[in-house]
Amino acid sequence: MFSRLFGRKAPEVTPTTDGRLVYAVGDIHGRLDAFETLLHAVAQDALASAPIHRPMLVLLGDYVDRGPASAEVIDRILKLRSEPAFEVRALKGNHEEALLEFYEEPGFGPTWVEHGGAATLASYGVQPPAMRTDVEAWEVARLAFQKALPASHKDFYESLELMIQVGAYAFVHAGIRPGVPLERQVERDLLWIRAEFLQSNARFEKIIVHGHTPMEEPQITGRRIGVDTGAYATGLLTAVRLDDAGHRIIQGRAVKSAA
Ligand SMILES: [Mn+2]
């Protein structure tokens, strides 16, 4: 009311993280090099911040495919989980969904490879079939993949989360469907949505922190924070640091970009 009377905007309220220090990391896509650089920067920042509670590291999904070191990225995440420095929370991306689909269904192989799956198979020591249409060869590759995939990795892929909420923020891989309450969002949208979410002017219940759609620069608006900077191609991996004082971008760049 007052804002209308005085012709001013309502005062901005800083969104809260309920006292937590949170880092949300964008799409890694097999770029262990960029991930290591970013983790180093995040760890330095966390030490300097001396938070009261253990800092939270939210991984926004799409750990595998396209880049050269998918299996190694998962090993690195599992190691982080075994260490005390961060509470590690990992979201499911559409590329992890594709991996799990191929694990069950060899006919999905050609589709997966179109989206960078060959790099993931290679990182597990599995050669994808030369002929995309060779059904028997895909079944051989699937069986080899099932054998090569460590149980710890299978557990990891199967236990990924779809949404994490902290204070005024909700973390998802791709985005949310506008107009649908957070608790009624469906997996397909959370993993895949693009334009309908990115171009929406709808009011969201929380500030949505997401990856999935690569942009040259991190996208920060009042309703969403997008941190996918296409690391697999650019070598630049982005995180957003959130606490009760606000947000700050932290980036890690691989020494060399992918050719
Ligand atoms: Mn994605």
Coordinates of C-alpha atoms and ligand atoms in Angstrom, one line a residue:
M1 CA 0.0 0.0 0.0
F2 CA 2.7 2.5 1.0
S3 CA 4.7 1.7 -2.0
R4 CA 1.8 2.6 -4.2
L5 CA 1.1 5.8 -2.3
F6 CA 4.7 7.0 -2.4
G7 CA 5.3 5.7 -5.9
R8 CA 8.3 3.6 -4.8
K9 CA 9.1 -0.1 -5.0
A10 CA 8.5 -2.2 -1.9
P11 CA 11.8 -2.6 0.0
E12 CA 13.8 -5.7 -1.2
V13 CA 14.0 -8.4 1.4
T14 CA 17.2 -10.5 1.2
P15 CA 16.1 -14.2 0.7
T16 CA 17.1 -16.5 3.5
T17 CA 19.0 -19.8 3.6
D18 CA 17.9 -20.5 7.2
G19 CA 21.4 -19.7 8.4
R20 CA 23.1 -22.2 6.1
L21 CA 26.0 -21.6 3.8
V22 CA 25.1 -23.3 0.5
Y23 CA 27.1 -23.7 -2.7
A24 CA 25.1 -24.9 -5.8
V25 CA 27.2 -26.3 -8.7
G26 CA 26.1 -26.4 -12.3
D27 CA 26.4 -29.1 -14.9
I28 CA 29.8 -30.8 -14.7
H29 CA 29.4 -33.2 -17.7
G30 CA 32.6 -35.2 -17.2
R31 CA 34.8 -32.2 -16.7
L32 CA 36.8 -33.4 -13.7
D33 CA 39.4 -30.7 -14.4
A34 CA 37.0 -27.8 -14.0
F35 CA 35.3 -29.6 -11.1
E36 CA 38.6 -29.9 -9.2
T37 CA 39.4 -26.2 -9.8
L38 CA 35.9 -25.1 -8.6
L39 CA 36.0 -27.4 -5.6
H40 CA 39.3 -25.8 -4.5
A41 CA 37.8 -22.3 -4.8
V42 CA 34.6 -23.4 -2.9
A43 CA 36.7 -25.1 -0.1
Q44 CA 38.8 -22.0 0.3
D45 CA 35.7 -19.8 0.5
A46 CA 34.0 -22.2 3.0
L47 CA 37.1 -22.1 5.2
A48 CA 37.2 -18.3 5.1
S49 CA 33.5 -18.1 5.8
A50 CA 33.7 -20.2 9.0
P51 CA 30.0 -21.0 9.0
I52 CA 28.2 -22.2 12.2
H53 CA 26.7 -25.2 10.4
R54 CA 28.4 -27.5 8.0
P55 CA 28.2 -25.9 4.6
M56 CA 26.0 -27.6 2.0
L57 CA 27.2 -28.5 -1.5
V58 CA 24.3 -29.0 -3.8
L59 CA 25.2 -30.6 -7.2
L60 CA 22.6 -29.7 -9.8
G61 CA 22.9 -32.8 -11.9
D62 CA 24.3 -33.8 -15.4
Y63 CA 27.6 -35.2 -14.0
V64 CA 28.1 -37.5 -17.0
D65 CA 28.1 -37.4 -20.8
R66 CA 30.0 -35.2 -23.4
G67 CA 33.1 -34.5 -21.3
P68 CA 36.0 -37.0 -21.0
A69 CA 35.8 -38.1 -17.3
S70 CA 32.3 -39.0 -16.3
A71 CA 33.2 -42.1 -14.1
E72 CA 36.0 -40.0 -12.5
V73 CA 33.5 -37.2 -11.6
I74 CA 31.3 -39.7 -9.8
D75 CA 34.3 -41.1 -7.9
R76 CA 35.1 -37.5 -6.9
I77 CA 31.6 -36.9 -5.7
L78 CA 31.6 -40.1 -3.7
K79 CA 34.9 -39.1 -2.1
L80 CA 33.5 -35.7 -1.2
R81 CA 30.6 -37.5 0.5
S82 CA 32.9 -39.6 2.6
E83 CA 34.7 -36.5 3.9
P84 CA 33.4 -34.2 6.6
A85 CA 33.8 -30.8 4.9
F86 CA 30.4 -30.5 3.2
E87 CA 27.0 -32.0 3.4
V88 CA 26.8 -33.2 -0.2
R89 CA 23.4 -33.3 -1.8
A90 CA 23.1 -34.5 -5.4
L91 CA 20.2 -33.9 -7.8
K92 CA 19.3 -36.1 -10.8
G93 CA 19.9 -34.6 -14.3
N94 CA 18.3 -35.8 -17.5
H95 CA 21.7 -37.3 -18.4
E96 CA 21.7 -39.5 -15.3
E97 CA 18.2 -40.5 -16.3
A98 CA 19.5 -41.6 -19.7
L99 CA 22.3 -43.6 -18.2
L100 CA 19.8 -45.5 -16.0
E101 CA 17.5 -46.0 -19.0
F102 CA 20.3 -47.6 -21.0
Y103 CA 21.3 -49.8 -18.0
E104 CA 17.8 -51.4 -18.3
E105 CA 17.1 -51.1 -22.1
P106 CA 19.8 -51.6 -24.8
G107 CA 17.5 -50.1 -27.4
F108 CA 18.0 -46.7 -25.7
G109 CA 21.7 -46.8 -26.6
P110 CA 21.6 -44.9 -29.9
T111 CA 19.5 -42.1 -28.3
W112 CA 21.9 -41.9 -25.4
V113 CA 24.9 -41.7 -27.6
E114 CA 23.3 -38.8 -29.5
H115 CA 23.4 -36.9 -26.2
G116 CA 27.0 -37.6 -25.3
G117 CA 26.7 -41.1 -23.8
A118 CA 29.6 -42.6 -25.7
A119 CA 32.0 -40.5 -23.5
T120 CA 30.4 -42.0 -20.4
L121 CA 30.6 -45.5 -21.7
A122 CA 34.3 -44.9 -22.6
S123 CA 35.0 -43.6 -19.1
Y124 CA 33.7 -46.9 -17.7
G125 CA 35.9 -48.8 -20.3
V126 CA 33.0 -49.8 -22.5
Q127 CA 33.3 -49.4 -26.3
P128 CA 30.0 -48.2 -27.9
P129 CA 29.0 -50.2 -31.0
A130 CA 30.2 -48.8 -34.3
M131 CA 26.8 -49.4 -35.9
R132 CA 24.0 -47.5 -34.2
T133 CA 21.4 -49.8 -35.5
D134 CA 23.2 -53.0 -34.5
V135 CA 20.7 -54.3 -31.8
E136 CA 22.9 -57.2 -30.7
A137 CA 26.0 -55.1 -30.4
W138 CA 24.0 -52.7 -28.1
E139 CA 23.0 -55.6 -25.9
V140 CA 26.7 -56.6 -25.6
A141 CA 27.6 -53.0 -24.7
R142 CA 24.8 -52.9 -22.1
L143 CA 26.0 -56.1 -20.5
A144 CA 29.6 -54.8 -20.5
F145 CA 28.3 -51.5 -18.9
Q146 CA 26.4 -53.4 -16.2
K147 CA 29.5 -55.3 -15.4
A148 CA 31.8 -52.3 -15.4
L149 CA 29.6 -50.0 -13.3
P150 CA 30.7 -50.1 -9.7
A151 CA 27.9 -50.9 -7.2
S152 CA 28.7 -47.5 -5.5
H153 CA 28.0 -45.7 -8.7
K154 CA 24.8 -47.6 -9.4
D155 CA 23.6 -46.7 -5.9
F156 CA 24.6 -43.1 -6.5
Y157 CA 22.6 -42.8 -9.7
E158 CA 19.6 -44.5 -8.1
S159 CA 19.6 -42.3 -5.0
L160 CA 19.7 -38.9 -6.7
E161 CA 17.2 -36.3 -5.5
L162 CA 14.7 -34.3 -7.6
M163 CA 14.4 -31.2 -5.5
I164 CA 16.1 -29.7 -2.5
Q165 CA 14.7 -26.8 -0.5
V166 CA 16.7 -24.5 1.7
G167 CA 15.0 -21.4 3.1
A168 CA 13.8 -19.2 0.3
Y169 CA 15.5 -21.3 -2.4
A170 CA 14.5 -24.5 -4.3
F171 CA 17.2 -26.4 -6.2
V172 CA 16.3 -28.4 -9.2
H173 CA 18.1 -29.7 -12.3
A174 CA 16.2 -28.0 -15.1
G175 CA 13.5 -25.8 -13.7
I176 CA 9.9 -26.1 -12.6
R177 CA 6.5 -25.9 -14.5
P178 CA 5.1 -22.4 -13.8
G179 CA 1.7 -22.4 -12.1
V180 CA 2.2 -25.8 -10.4
P181 CA 3.0 -25.9 -6.7
L182 CA 6.5 -27.1 -5.8
E183 CA 5.2 -30.3 -4.1
R184 CA 3.2 -31.2 -7.2
Q185 CA 6.0 -30.8 -9.8
V186 CA 6.7 -33.9 -11.8
E187 CA 10.1 -35.5 -12.6
R188 CA 9.9 -35.0 -16.3
D189 CA 9.6 -31.2 -15.9
L190 CA 12.2 -31.0 -13.1
L191 CA 14.7 -32.8 -15.4
W192 CA 13.9 -31.4 -18.8
I193 CA 11.9 -28.1 -18.9
R194 CA 13.4 -25.2 -20.7
A195 CA 11.6 -22.4 -22.4
E196 CA 8.3 -22.6 -20.5
F197 CA 10.3 -22.1 -17.3
L198 CA 13.0 -19.8 -18.5
Q199 CA 10.6 -17.4 -20.2
S200 CA 8.0 -17.4 -17.5
N201 CA 7.0 -14.3 -15.7
A202 CA 5.0 -16.3 -13.2
R203 CA 5.6 -15.9 -9.5
F204 CA 7.4 -18.9 -8.0
E205 CA 7.1 -20.0 -4.4
K206 CA 10.9 -20.0 -4.1
I207 CA 13.9 -18.7 -5.9
I208 CA 14.7 -21.5 -8.3
V209 CA 18.4 -22.5 -8.6
H210 CA 19.0 -24.6 -11.6
G211 CA 21.3 -25.8 -14.4
H212 CA 20.5 -27.7 -17.6
T213 CA 20.4 -24.8 -20.1
P214 CA 23.9 -23.5 -20.9
M215 CA 24.4 -19.8 -21.0
E216 CA 27.5 -17.7 -21.5
E217 CA 27.0 -16.0 -18.2
P218 CA 25.2 -17.1 -15.0
Q219 CA 21.5 -16.0 -15.1
I220 CA 20.4 -14.2 -12.0
T221 CA 16.9 -12.7 -11.8
G222 CA 14.5 -12.2 -8.9
R223 CA 12.9 -15.6 -9.5
R224 CA 15.7 -17.8 -10.7
I225 CA 19.5 -18.4 -10.7
G226 CA 20.9 -20.4 -13.6
V227 CA 24.5 -21.6 -13.3
D228 CA 25.1 -23.9 -16.3
T229 CA 27.9 -22.3 -18.2
G230 CA 28.4 -25.3 -20.6
A231 CA 31.6 -26.6 -18.8
Y232 CA 31.9 -29.6 -21.2
A233 CA 32.6 -27.1 -24.1
T234 CA 33.9 -24.0 -22.3
G235 CA 35.9 -25.6 -19.5
L236 CA 34.1 -23.0 -17.2
L237 CA 32.1 -24.5 -14.3
T238 CA 30.0 -22.2 -12.2
A239 CA 28.6 -22.3 -8.7
V240 CA 26.5 -19.9 -6.7
R241 CA 27.3 -19.2 -3.1
L242 CA 24.2 -18.5 -1.0
D243 CA 23.8 -17.4 2.6
D244 CA 21.5 -15.1 4.5
A245 CA 23.4 -12.1 3.2
G246 CA 22.7 -12.9 -0.5
H247 CA 24.4 -14.6 -3.5
R248 CA 27.8 -14.6 -5.1
I249 CA 29.1 -16.4 -8.2
I250 CA 32.2 -18.7 -7.9
Q251 CA 33.8 -20.2 -11.0
G252 CA 36.4 -22.8 -11.8
R253 CA 38.1 -23.0 -15.1
A254 CA 39.9 -26.0 -16.5
V255 CA 43.4 -25.2 -17.5
K256 CA 42.6 -26.3 -21.1
S257 CA 39.3 -26.1 -22.8
A258 CA 37.9 -29.1 -24.6
A259 CA 38.8 -29.1 -28.3
Ligands
MN1 MN 20.4 -31.3 -18.4

